[in-house]
XYZ file of C-alpha atoms in Angstrom:
306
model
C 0.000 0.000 0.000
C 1.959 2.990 -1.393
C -0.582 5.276 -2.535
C -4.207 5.821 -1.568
C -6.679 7.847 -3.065
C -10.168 7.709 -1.264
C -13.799 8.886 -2.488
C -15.799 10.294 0.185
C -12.591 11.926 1.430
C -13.703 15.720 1.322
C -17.149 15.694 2.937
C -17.862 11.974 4.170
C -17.763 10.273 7.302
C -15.705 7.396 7.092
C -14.038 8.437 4.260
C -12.831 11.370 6.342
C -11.865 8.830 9.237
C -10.163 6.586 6.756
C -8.343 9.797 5.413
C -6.893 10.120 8.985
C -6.029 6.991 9.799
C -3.759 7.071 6.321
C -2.206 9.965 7.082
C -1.239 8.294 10.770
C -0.046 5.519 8.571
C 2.046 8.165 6.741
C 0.768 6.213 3.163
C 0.645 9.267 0.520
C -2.768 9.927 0.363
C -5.005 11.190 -2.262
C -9.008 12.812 -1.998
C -11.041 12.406 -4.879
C -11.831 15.729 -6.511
C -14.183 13.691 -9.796
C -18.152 13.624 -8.945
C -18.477 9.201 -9.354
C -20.634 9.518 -11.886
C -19.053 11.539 -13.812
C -16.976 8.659 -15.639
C -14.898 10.265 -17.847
C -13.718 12.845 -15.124
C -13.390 9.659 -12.977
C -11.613 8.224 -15.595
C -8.890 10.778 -15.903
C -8.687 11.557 -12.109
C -7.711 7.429 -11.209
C -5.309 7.178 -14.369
C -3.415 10.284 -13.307
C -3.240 9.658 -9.643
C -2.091 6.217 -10.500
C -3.121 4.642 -6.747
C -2.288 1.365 -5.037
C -5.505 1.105 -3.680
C -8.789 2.712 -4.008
C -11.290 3.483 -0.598
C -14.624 3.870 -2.422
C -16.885 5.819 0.778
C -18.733 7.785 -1.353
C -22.629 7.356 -1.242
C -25.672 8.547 -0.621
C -27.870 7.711 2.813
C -30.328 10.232 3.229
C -31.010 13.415 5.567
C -31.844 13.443 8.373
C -32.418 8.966 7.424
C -32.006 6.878 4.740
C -36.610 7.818 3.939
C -35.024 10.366 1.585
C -34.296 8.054 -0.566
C -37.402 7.330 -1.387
C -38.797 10.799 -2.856
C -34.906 10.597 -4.027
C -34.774 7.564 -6.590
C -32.609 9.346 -9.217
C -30.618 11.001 -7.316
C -29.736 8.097 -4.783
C -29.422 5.540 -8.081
C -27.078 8.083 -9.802
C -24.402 8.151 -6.980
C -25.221 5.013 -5.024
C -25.571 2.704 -8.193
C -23.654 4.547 -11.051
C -21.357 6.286 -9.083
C -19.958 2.949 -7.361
C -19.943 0.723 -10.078
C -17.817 3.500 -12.403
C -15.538 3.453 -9.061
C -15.417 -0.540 -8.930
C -15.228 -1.088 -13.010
C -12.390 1.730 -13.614
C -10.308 0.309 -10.569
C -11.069 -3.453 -12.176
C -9.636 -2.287 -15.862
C -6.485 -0.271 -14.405
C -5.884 -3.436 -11.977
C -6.409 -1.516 -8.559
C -7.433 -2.692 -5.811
C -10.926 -1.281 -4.408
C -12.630 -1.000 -1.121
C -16.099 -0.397 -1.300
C -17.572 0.318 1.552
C -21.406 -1.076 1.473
C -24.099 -1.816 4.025
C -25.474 -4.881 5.643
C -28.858 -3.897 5.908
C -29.929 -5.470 2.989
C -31.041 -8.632 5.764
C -34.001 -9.029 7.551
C -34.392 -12.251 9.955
C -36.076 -15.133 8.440
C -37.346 -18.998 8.815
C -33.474 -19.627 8.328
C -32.235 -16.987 10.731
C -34.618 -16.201 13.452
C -34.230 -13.126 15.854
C -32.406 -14.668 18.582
C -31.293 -17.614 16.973
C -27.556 -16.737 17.110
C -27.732 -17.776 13.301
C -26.274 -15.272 11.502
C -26.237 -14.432 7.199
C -22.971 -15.593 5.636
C -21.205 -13.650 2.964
C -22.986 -15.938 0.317
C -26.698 -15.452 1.602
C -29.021 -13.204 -1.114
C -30.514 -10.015 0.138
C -34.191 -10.325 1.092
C -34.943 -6.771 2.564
C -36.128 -5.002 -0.284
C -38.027 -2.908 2.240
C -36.787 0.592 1.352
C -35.406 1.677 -1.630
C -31.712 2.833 -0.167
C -31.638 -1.191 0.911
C -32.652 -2.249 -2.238
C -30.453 -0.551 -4.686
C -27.489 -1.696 -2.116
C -28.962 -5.299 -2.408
C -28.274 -4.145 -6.665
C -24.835 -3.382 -6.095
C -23.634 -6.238 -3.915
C -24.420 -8.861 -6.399
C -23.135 -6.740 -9.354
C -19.986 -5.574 -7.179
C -18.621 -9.451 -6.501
C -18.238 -9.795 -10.161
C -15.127 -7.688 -9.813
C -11.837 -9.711 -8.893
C -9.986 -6.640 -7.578
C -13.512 -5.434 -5.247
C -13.202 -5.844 -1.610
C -16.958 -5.240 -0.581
C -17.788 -4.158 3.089
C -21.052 -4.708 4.746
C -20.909 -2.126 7.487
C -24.425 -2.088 10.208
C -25.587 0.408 12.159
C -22.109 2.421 12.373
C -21.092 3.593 15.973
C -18.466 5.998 17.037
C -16.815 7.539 19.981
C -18.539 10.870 19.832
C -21.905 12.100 18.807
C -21.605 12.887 15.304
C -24.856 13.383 13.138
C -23.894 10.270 11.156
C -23.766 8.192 14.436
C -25.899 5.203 14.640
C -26.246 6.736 18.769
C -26.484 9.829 17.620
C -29.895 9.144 15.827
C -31.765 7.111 17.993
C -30.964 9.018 21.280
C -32.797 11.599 19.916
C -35.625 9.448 19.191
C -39.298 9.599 21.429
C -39.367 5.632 20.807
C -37.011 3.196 19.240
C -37.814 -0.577 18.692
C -35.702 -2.984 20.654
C -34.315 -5.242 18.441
C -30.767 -7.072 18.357
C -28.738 -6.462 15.348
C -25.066 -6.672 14.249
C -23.589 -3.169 14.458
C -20.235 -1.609 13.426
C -17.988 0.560 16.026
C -16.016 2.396 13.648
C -13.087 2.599 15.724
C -11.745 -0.639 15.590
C -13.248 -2.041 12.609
C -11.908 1.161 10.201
C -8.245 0.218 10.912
C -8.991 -3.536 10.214
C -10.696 -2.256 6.935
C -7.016 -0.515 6.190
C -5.344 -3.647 6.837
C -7.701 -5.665 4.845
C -7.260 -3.834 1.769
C -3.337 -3.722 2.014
C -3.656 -8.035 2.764
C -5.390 -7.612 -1.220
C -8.533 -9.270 0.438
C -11.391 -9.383 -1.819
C -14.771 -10.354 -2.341
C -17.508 -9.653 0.699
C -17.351 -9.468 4.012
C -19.888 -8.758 7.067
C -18.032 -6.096 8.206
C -19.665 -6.057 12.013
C -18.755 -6.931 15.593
C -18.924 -10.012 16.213
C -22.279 -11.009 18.108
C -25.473 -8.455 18.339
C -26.742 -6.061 20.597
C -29.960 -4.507 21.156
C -31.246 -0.813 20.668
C -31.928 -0.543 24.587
C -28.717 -2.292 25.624
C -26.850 0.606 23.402
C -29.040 3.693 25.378
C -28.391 1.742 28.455
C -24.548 1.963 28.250
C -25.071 5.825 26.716
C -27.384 6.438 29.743
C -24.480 5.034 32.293
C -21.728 6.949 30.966
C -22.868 10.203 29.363
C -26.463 10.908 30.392
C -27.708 9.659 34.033
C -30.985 11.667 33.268
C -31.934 10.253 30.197
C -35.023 8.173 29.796
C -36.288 6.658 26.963
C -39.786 4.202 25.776
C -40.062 1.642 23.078
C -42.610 0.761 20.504
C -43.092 -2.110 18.371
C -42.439 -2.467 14.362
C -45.774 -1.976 13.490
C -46.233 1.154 15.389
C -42.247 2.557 14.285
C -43.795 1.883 10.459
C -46.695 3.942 11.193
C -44.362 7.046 11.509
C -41.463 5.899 8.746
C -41.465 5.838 4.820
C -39.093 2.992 4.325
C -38.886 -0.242 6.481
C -35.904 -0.747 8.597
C -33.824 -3.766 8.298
C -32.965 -6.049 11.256
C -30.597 -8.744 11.241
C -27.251 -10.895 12.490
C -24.304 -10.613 9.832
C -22.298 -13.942 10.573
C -18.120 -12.835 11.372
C -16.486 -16.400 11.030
C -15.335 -15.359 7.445
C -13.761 -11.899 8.873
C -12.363 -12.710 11.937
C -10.486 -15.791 10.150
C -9.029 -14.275 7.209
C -8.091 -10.702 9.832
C -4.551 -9.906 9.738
C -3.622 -11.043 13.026
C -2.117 -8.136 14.455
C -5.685 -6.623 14.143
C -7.728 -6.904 17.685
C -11.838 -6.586 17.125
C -13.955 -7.317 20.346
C -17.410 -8.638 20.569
C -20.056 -6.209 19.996
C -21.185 -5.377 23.670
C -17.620 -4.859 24.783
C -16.627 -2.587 21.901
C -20.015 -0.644 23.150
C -19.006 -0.127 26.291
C -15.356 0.461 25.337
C -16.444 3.087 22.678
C -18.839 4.774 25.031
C -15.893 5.104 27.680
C -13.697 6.879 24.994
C -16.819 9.013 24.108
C -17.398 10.149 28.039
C -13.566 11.235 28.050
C -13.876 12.945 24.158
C -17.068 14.424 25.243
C -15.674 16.561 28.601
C -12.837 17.242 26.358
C -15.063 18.925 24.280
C -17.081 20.661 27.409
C -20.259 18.870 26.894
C -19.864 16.708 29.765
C -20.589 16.268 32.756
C -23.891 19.037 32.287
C -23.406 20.614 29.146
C -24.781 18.581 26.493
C -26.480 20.189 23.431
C -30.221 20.785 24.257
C -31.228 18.831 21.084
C -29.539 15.592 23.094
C -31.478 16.730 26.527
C -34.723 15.016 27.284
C -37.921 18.217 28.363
């Protein structure tokens, strides 16, 4: 890994985090000026830069949620589906190797992988969660994606960090009246971004469920942000039914199976079970957050229950 030039650099959230943990790496690093669906700029922009590897972090979710999508369709199908296949098919002719990285919620449980069951989907299982159009032109991608031999495809959940950024799966639902409380594999960005980094400079390829391994629930993640950053915070549940009554798109739910990552990790890389890299990331986010002034009684009143 000598050079790396990363889409989703400028303005994104993990590609910015994956633009800082190059530079830390001291690997010359490169942000992607060319719009991804532009292919001809594209074009140029990868043949002149000349990269060892490619992060591709550019996409389109949604504000404030991924229900923008849905009175979005061109827009999200032009960078989301255009966009990432020009990244993946210009990388695959000029023989680079490309990280895309994708979403797991393209999974719902099932007959074959009940809620609970500790049976998780494997890297081979088809999509079923068609449920809102962000999920379904993701579920597009993957299978188009693995045709690529030089593609190292991602499936990121549910992304937590150690502070309370917009993009922040915490973030969103603390600010929520009522979430549902359902376990689901989720992604702390913190260690699984460096693993990503060493991935990609192993040449691994082809896809990956790119979560902790194990699940944890909606209630057991405001439980651990109610012990360390919020003692007053309070918050009620609903059921899927009643959350769709209030949502355009349908919310996927689901255990991504880590066998696959964990054995083919570069074993210097260290990635905990989901409930103890909650409760480690939610310690660094207590200390980042009185850094910041915000704790102990200072939080932002959009995070501060009436």
């Amino acid at each position: 890994m000598t050079k790396v030039l990363i889409y989703g650099g400028k303005t994104g959230w993990i590609g910015g985090l994956m633009a800082d943990l190059v530079k830390e790496k001291g690997i010359d690093l490169v942000l992607g000026e060319a719009r991804i669906e532009n292919r001809e700029a594209l074009e140029k922009e990868i043949s002149t830069v000349s990269p060892s590897h490619v992060l591709m972090a550019a996409g389109i979710t949604g504000r404030p949620n991924i229900d923008w999508c849905e009175d979005h369709k061109p827009d999200t199908i032009r960078t989301n589906v255009i966009g990432t296949l020009n990244v993946a098919d210009i990388c695959n002719s000029h023989n680079i190797h490309c990280t895309v990285y994708a979403t797991g919620c393209i999974f719902k449980y099932d007959d074959a992988h009940p809620l609970g069951s500790g049976v998780g989907f494997l890297e081979e299982a088809e999509p079923n969660f068609a449920e809102s159009f962000y999920s379904e032109t993701k579920g597009y991608m993957e299978q188009m994606l693995k045709c690529y031999d030089t593609c190292l495809i991602l499936r990121v959940r549910m992304p937590i960090s150690d502070d309370l950024f917009h993009r922040n799966f915490v973030t969103k639902i603390v600010k929520y009246e009522r979430v549902v409380n359902i376990p689901n594999s989720m992604t702390v960005l913190t260690e699984m971004l460096p693993a990503s980094l060493a991935m990609a400079k192993k040449g691994l390829t082809g896809v990956y469920n790119f979560t902790n391994p194990g699940v944890i629930s909606h209630n057991e993640v405001l439980d651990l942000y109610t012990k360390y950053i919020d003692p007053t915070y309070t918050y009620k549940n609903f059921t899927v039914d009643e959350q769709a009554k209030v949502i355009k798109a349908g919310r996927s739910n689901n255990e991504l199976d880590t066998t696959k990552l964990i054995k083919d990790m570069p074993e210097d890389v260290v990635i905990n079970d989901i409930k103890t890299a909650c409760d480690l990331c939610f310690q660094r986010m207590k200390v980042n957050l009185t850094k910041m002034g915000w704790l102990p009684n200072n939080l932002p009143k959009e995070f501060v229950r009436a």
